[in-house]
Structure formats: structure tokens, C-alpha cells
CSV table of C-alpha atoms in Angstrom, one decimal:
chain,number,residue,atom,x,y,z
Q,1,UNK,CA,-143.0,-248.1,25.5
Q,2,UNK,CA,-143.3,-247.2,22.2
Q,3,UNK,CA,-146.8,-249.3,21.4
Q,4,UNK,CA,-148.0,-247.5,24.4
Q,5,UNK,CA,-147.3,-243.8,23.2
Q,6,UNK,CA,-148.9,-244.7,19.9
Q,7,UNK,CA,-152.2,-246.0,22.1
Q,8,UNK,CA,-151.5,-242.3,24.1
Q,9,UNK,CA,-151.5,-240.9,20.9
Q,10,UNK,CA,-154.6,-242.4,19.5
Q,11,UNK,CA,-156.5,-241.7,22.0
Q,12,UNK,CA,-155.6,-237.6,22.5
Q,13,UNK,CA,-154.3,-238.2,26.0
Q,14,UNK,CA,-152.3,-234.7,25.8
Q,15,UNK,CA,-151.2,-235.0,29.1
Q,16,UNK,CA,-149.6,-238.3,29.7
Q,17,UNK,CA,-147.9,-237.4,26.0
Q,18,UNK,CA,-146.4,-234.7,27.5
Q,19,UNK,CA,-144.8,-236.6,30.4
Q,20,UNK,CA,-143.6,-239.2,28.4
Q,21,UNK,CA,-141.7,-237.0,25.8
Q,22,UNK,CA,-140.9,-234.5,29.0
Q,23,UNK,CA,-139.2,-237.8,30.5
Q,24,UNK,CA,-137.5,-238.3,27.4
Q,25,UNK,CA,-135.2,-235.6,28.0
Q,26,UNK,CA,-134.6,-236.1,31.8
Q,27,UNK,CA,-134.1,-240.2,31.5
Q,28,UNK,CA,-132.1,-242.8,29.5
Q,29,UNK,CA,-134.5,-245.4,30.0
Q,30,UNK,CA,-136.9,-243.3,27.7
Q,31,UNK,CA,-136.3,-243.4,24.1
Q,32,UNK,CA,-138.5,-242.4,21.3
Q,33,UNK,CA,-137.5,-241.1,17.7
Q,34,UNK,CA,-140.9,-239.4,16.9
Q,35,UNK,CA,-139.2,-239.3,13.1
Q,36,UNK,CA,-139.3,-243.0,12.3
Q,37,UNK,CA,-141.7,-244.7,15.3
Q,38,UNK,CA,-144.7,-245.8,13.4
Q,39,UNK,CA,-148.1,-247.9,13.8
Q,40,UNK,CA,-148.7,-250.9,12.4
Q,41,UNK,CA,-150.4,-249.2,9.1
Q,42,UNK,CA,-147.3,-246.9,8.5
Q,43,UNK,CA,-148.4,-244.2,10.2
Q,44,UNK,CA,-146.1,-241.6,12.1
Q,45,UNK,CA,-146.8,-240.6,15.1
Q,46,UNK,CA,-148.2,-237.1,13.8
Q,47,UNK,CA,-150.1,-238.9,10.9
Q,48,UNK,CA,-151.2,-241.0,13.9
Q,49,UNK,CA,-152.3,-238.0,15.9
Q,50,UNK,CA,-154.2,-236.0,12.9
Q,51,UNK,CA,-156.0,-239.0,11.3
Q,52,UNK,CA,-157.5,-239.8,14.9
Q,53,UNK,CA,-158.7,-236.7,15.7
Q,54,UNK,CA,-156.4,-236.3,18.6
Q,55,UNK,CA,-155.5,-232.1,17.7
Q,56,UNK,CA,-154.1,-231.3,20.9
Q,57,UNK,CA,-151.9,-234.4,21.1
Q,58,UNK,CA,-150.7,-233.1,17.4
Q,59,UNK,CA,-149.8,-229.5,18.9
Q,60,UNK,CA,-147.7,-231.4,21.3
Q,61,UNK,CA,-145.8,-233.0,19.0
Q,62,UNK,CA,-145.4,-230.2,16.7
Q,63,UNK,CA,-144.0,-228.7,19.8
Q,64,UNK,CA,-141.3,-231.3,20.0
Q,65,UNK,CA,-140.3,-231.6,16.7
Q,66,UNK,CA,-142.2,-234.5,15.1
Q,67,UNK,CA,-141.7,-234.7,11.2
Q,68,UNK,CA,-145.0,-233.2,9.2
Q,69,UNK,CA,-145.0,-236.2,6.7
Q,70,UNK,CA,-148.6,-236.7,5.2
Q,71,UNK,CA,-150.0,-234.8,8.1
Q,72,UNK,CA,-151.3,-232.2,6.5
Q,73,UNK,CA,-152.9,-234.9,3.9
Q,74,UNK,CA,-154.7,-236.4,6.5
Q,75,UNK,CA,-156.3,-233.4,8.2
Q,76,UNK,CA,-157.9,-232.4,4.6
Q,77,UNK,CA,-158.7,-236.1,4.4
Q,78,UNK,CA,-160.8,-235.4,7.5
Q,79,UNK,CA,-161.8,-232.1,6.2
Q,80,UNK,CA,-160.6,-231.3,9.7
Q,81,UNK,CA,-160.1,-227.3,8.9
Q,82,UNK,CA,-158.4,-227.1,12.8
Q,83,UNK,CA,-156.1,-229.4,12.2
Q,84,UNK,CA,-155.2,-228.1,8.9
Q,85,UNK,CA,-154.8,-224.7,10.2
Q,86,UNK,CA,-152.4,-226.2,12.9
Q,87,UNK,CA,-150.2,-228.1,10.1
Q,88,UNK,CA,-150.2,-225.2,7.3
Q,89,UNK,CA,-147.8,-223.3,8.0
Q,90,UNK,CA,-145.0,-225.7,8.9
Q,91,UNK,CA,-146.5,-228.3,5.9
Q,92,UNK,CA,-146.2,-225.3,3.5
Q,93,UNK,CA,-142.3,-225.4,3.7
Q,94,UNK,CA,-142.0,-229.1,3.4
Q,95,UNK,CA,-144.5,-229.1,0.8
Q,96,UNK,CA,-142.2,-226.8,-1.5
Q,97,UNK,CA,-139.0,-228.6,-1.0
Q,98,UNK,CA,-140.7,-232.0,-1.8
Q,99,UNK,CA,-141.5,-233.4,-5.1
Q,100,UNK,CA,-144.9,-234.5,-6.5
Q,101,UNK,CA,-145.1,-236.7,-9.4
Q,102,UNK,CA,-146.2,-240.4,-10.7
Q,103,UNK,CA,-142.2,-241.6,-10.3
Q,104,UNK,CA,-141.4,-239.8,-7.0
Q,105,UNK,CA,-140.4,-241.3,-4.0
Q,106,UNK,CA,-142.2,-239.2,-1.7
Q,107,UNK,CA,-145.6,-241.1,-1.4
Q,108,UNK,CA,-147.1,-243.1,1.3
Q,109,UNK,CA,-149.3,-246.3,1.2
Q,110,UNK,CA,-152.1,-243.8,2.3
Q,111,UNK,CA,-151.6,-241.1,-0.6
Q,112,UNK,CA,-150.4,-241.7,-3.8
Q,113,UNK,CA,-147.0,-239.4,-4.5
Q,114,UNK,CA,-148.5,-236.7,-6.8
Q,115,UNK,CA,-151.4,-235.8,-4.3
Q,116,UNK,CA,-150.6,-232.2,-3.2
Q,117,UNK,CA,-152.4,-230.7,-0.2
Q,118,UNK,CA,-154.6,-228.1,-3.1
Q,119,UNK,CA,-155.4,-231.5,-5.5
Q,120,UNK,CA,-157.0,-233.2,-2.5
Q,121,UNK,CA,-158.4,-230.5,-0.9
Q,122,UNK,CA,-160.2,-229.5,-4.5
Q,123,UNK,CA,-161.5,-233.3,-4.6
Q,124,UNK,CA,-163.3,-232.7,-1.7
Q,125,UNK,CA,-164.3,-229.5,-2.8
Q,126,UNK,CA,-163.7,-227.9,0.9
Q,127,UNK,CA,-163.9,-224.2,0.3
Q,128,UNK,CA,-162.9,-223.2,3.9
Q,129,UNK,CA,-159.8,-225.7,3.9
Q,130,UNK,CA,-159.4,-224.6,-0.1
Q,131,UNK,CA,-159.0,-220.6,0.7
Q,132,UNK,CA,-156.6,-221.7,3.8
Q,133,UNK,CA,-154.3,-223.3,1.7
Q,134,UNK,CA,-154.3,-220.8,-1.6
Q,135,UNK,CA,-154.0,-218.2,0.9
Q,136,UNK,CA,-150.6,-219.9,2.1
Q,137,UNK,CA,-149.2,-220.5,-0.8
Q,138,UNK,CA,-149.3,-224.0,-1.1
Q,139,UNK,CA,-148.8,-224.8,-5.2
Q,140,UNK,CA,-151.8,-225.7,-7.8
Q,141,UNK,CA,-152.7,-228.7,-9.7
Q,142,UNK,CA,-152.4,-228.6,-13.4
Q,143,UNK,CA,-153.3,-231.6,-15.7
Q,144,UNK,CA,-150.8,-230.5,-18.2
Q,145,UNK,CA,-148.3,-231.5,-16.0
Q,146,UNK,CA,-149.3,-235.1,-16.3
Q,147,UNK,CA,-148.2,-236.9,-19.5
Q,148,UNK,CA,-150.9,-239.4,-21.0
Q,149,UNK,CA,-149.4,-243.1,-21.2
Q,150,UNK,CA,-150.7,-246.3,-21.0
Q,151,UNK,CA,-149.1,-246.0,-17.4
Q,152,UNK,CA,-152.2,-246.5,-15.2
Q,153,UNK,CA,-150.4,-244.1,-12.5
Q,154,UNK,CA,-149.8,-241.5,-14.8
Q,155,UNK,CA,-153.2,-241.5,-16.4
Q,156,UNK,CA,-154.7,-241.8,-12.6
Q,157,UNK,CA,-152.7,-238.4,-11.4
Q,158,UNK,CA,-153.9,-236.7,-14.7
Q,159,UNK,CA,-157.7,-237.7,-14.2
Q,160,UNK,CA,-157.6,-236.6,-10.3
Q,161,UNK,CA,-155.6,-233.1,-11.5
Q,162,UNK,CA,-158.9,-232.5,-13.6
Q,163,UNK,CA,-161.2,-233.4,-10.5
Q,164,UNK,CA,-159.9,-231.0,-8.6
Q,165,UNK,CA,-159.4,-228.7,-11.2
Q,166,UNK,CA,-163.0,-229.1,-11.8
Q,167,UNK,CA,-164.1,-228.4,-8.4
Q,168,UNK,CA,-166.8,-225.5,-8.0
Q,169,UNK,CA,-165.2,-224.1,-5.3
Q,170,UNK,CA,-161.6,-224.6,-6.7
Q,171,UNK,CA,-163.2,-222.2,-9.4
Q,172,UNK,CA,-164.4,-220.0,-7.6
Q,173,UNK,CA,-161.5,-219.2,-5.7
Q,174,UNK,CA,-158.9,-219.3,-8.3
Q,175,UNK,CA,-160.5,-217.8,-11.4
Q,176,UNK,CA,-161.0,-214.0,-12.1
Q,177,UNK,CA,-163.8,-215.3,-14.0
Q,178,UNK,CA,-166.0,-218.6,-12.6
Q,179,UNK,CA,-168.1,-218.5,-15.6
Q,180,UNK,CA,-165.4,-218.4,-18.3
Q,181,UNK,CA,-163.0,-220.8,-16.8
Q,182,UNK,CA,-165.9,-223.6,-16.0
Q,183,UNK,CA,-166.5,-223.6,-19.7
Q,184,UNK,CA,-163.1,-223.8,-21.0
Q,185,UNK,CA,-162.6,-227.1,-18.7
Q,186,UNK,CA,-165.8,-228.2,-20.0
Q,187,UNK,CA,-165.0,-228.0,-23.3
Q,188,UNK,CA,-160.8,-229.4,-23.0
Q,189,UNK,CA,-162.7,-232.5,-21.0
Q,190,UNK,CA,-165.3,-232.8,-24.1
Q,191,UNK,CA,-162.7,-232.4,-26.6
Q,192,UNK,CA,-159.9,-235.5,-25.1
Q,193,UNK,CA,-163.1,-238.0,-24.6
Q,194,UNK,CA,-162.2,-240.0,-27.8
Q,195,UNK,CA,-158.4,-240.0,-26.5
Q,196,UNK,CA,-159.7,-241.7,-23.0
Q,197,UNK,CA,-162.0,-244.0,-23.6
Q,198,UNK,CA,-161.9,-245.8,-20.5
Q,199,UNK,CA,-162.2,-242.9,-18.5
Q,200,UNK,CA,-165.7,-241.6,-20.9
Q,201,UNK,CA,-167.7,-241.7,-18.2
Q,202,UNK,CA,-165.6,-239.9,-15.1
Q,203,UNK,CA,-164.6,-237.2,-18.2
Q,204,UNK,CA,-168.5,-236.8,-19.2
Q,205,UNK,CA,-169.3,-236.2,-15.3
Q,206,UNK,CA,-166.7,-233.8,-14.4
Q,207,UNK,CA,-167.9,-232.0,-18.1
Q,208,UNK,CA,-171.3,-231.8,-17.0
Q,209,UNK,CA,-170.2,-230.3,-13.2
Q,210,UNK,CA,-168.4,-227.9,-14.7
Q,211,UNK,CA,-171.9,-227.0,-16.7
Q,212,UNK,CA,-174.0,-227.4,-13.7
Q,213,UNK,CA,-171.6,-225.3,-11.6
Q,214,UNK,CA,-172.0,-221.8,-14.2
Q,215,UNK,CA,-175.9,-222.8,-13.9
Q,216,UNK,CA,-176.0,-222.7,-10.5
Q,217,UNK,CA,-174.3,-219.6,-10.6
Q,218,UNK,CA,-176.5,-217.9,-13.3
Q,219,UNK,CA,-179.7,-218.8,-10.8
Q,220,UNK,CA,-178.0,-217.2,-7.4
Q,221,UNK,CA,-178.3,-213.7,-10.0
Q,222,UNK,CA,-181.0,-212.0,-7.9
Q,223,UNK,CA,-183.3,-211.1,-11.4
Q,224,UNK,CA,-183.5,-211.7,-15.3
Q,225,UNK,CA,-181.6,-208.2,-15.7
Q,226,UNK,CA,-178.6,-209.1,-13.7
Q,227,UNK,CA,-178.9,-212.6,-15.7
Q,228,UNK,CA,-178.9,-211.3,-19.0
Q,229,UNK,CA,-176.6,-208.5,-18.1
Q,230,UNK,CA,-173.9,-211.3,-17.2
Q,231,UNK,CA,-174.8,-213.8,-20.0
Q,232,UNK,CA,-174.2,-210.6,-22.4
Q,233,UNK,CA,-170.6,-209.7,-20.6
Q,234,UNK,CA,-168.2,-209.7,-22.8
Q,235,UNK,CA,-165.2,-212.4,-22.7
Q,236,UNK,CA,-161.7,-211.4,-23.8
Q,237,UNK,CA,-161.1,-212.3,-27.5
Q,238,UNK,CA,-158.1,-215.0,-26.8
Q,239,UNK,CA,-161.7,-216.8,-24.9
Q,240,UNK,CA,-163.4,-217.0,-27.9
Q,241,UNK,CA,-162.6,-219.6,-31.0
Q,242,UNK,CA,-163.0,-216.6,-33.3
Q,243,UNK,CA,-160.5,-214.4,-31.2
Q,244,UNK,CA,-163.1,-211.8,-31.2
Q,245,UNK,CA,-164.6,-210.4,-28.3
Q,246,UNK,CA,-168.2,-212.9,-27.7
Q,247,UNK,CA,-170.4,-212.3,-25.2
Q,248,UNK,CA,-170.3,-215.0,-22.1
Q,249,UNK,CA,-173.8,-217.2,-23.7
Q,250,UNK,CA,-171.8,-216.8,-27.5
Q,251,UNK,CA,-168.9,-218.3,-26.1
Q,252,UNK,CA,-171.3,-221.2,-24.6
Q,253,UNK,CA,-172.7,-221.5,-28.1
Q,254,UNK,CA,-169.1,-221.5,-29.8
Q,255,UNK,CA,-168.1,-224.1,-27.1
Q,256,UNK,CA,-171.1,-226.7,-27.6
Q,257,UNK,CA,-171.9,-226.3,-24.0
Q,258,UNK,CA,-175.8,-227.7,-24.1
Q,259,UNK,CA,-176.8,-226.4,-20.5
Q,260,UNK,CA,-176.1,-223.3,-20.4
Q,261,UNK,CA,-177.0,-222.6,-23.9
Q,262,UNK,CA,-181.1,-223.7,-22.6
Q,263,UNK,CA,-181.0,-220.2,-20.9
């Protein structure tokens, strides 16, 4: 019984799902804990349902209970925004009562314990999946939070905090001020290089992304007066090295950041 429901699963067949877990209820020779039954790669049934697509099938089982687990994980894994709009508001109050960190005990051989459903949703740099989740409340990713050790994990979760920290649309979505903000993280990335060597080249990249990204934005101004008039905005003094107010290309300058210092 319980290989076939995971095949039902699998393969979205909402209806037969429905009988089965209406049987359930009505008959002792049909048993199924939709809290520990999993396939042969660990997933739960819900996992199951999300990671194959099958969205109606994961309704249904919402409907009846099933755990969230990593559910919500697996929908941004997709980038399947329905899925994730399905899963947010139940995942949001698991996600609060659970704890994310190198040492927890909360991960799965799919994600690693510190992956929050904002960190992996900022790797992929999903903006619609992004604003669905800040909206809701779900928590941010800070690299402070992750102590630097010769712990592979720990340097791991601190490295994917700044990818997703460093994602454009993460930026855009979170920060009062895109401009600033992409070249403060450029510069904190620049400035730890020497103390992560073996990460050099991932730091260098997501450095230069951030760059790129207040480049981009600087060419979607719509002429050279709105371009200068934003490149001579002034940034709040705690922005600047000098605590003085610095207008945003002076603070580029100040900061070393080379590409946006060509305009």
C-alpha cells in the first residue's frame, strides 16, 4: 500500500490520493502515517509531492495534515512560485519555531540545516518567489551570523549567506537604497579576500555582481541628467569612511569599487 501511494503521489493522481486517504478513515485495513512514510531518497510524502510537480496532489495532503518538512525548500528549488504560494503560509510557522544553523538537527540529505527558505530563494535570485516570502515574514540571511572556522560547514553556510545576500534582486527588495548597499557588500567581500583564500575566486565573483548589479542599474536611468543626478545623491555620513556626507560616485571612489568609478 504504501509504495503504491508514493507512485500516486508521484505521479499527481489527485483523485485516487483522495480515496486512498478518504479510505483511511472509514477502514482498518488502510494505514498510512503521512508524517514518517517516505521514498526511498528520504523524501516525505509532501516533499514527494512538491519536488515532482504534482501541486494538486500537495493541496490534498495539506488538507489532511501531512507534515511541511523541506517542502517549501523544494518548491523554491523548482522556482515553482505556485507551489510556494501553497506552502508559505503553513511553512512560515514551522520555519520560525525551527532552528537553522551548521550544528542543528533540523537538516535533510537534500538541504543542508542552515538553508532558510529567503537564503535559497536569494541564490536563485527568484524575485517573484523572493517578494512572496519577505512579504510573509519568513526571516533573512546574515553572514555575520556564521562564525569563520576551519569547519568546512561553517565556512560553507557563511559563503552561501553572502550569495544570497548578494543577490540583485535580494537587493533590490530589501534595501532602501540598491546602490549603497551593493557597494558596501562589495567592498566587506573585497576587504576578507586575504582571510579566505580558498574561497578568492567565489568572493571576487560575487564582488564583481554586486558592481555589475549598481551598473546595470545606473544604465536603466532613462538620460545622463537622471544619471548624474543619482551618481551625485548624497549618501548618509555613517556610509562614507570619512563619516561625512559623499555623494553616491565619492563613496565608489572611497570604496575602491573600479566599475562604477569608469562612469
Amino acid at each position: 500500500m504504501e509504495a503504491r501511494f508514493l507512485v500516486l503521489v508521484r505521479n499527481n493522481e489527485v483523485s485516487e490520493v483522495s480515496t486512498v486517504l478518504g479510505e483511511e478513515n472509514v477502514s482498518p485495513d488502510v494505514s498510512l502515517d503521512l508524517g514518517t512514510l517516505r521514498d526511498k531518497f528520504g523524501r516525505s510524502v509532501l516533499e514527494l509531492a512538491v519536488d515532482s510537480g504534482s501541486r494538486e496532489v500537495a493541496e490534498v495532503l495539506l488538507d489532511h495534515g501531512a507534515p511541511i518538512g523541506d517542502a517549501l525548500l523544494y518548491a523554491i528549488d523548482r522556482q515553482d512560485v505556485g507551489a510556494v504560494g501553497i506552502l508559505k503560509e503553513r511553512a512560515l510557522t514551522e520555519t520560525l519555531g525551527r532552528t537553522y544553523g551548521v550544528d542543528s538537527e533540523d537538516g535533510s540529505s537534500a538541504f543542508p540545516s542552515y538553508m532558510t527558505p529567503v537564503m535559497l530563494a536569494a541564490m536563485k535570485n527568484n524575485y517573484d518567489i523572493l517578494e512572496m516570502l519577505l512579504q510573509a515574514g519568513f526571516p533573512t540571511p546574515a553572514p555575520d551570523d556564521y562564525k569563520w572556522t576551519t569547519d568546512i560547514s561553517e565556512s560553507i553556510a557563511w559563503l552561501d549567506a553572502y550569495r544570497a545576500v548578494c543577490s540583485p534582486s535580494y537587493i533590490l527588495l530589501t534595501s532602501p537604497d540598491p546602490f549603497h548597499t551593493a557597494f558596501r557588500t562589495a567592498k566587506a567581500l573585497r576587504d576578507v579576500l586575504w582571510k579566505r583564500e580558498q574561497y578568492r575566486p567565489e568572493l571576487e565573483q560575487l564582488a564583481d555582481q554586486c558592481e555589475t548589479f549598481a551598473c546595470e542599474l545606473l544604465d536603466e536611468a532613462r538620460s545622463t541628467k537622471e544619471a548624474e543626478t543619482i551618481l551625485e545623491h548624497l549618501c548618509s555620513p555613517e556610509h562614507s569612511p570619512y563619516k561625512k556626507p559623499v555623494s553616491t560616485i565619492q563613496l565608489a571612489v572611497d570604496l575602491q569599487l573600479m566599475q562604477v568609478r569608469y562612469y
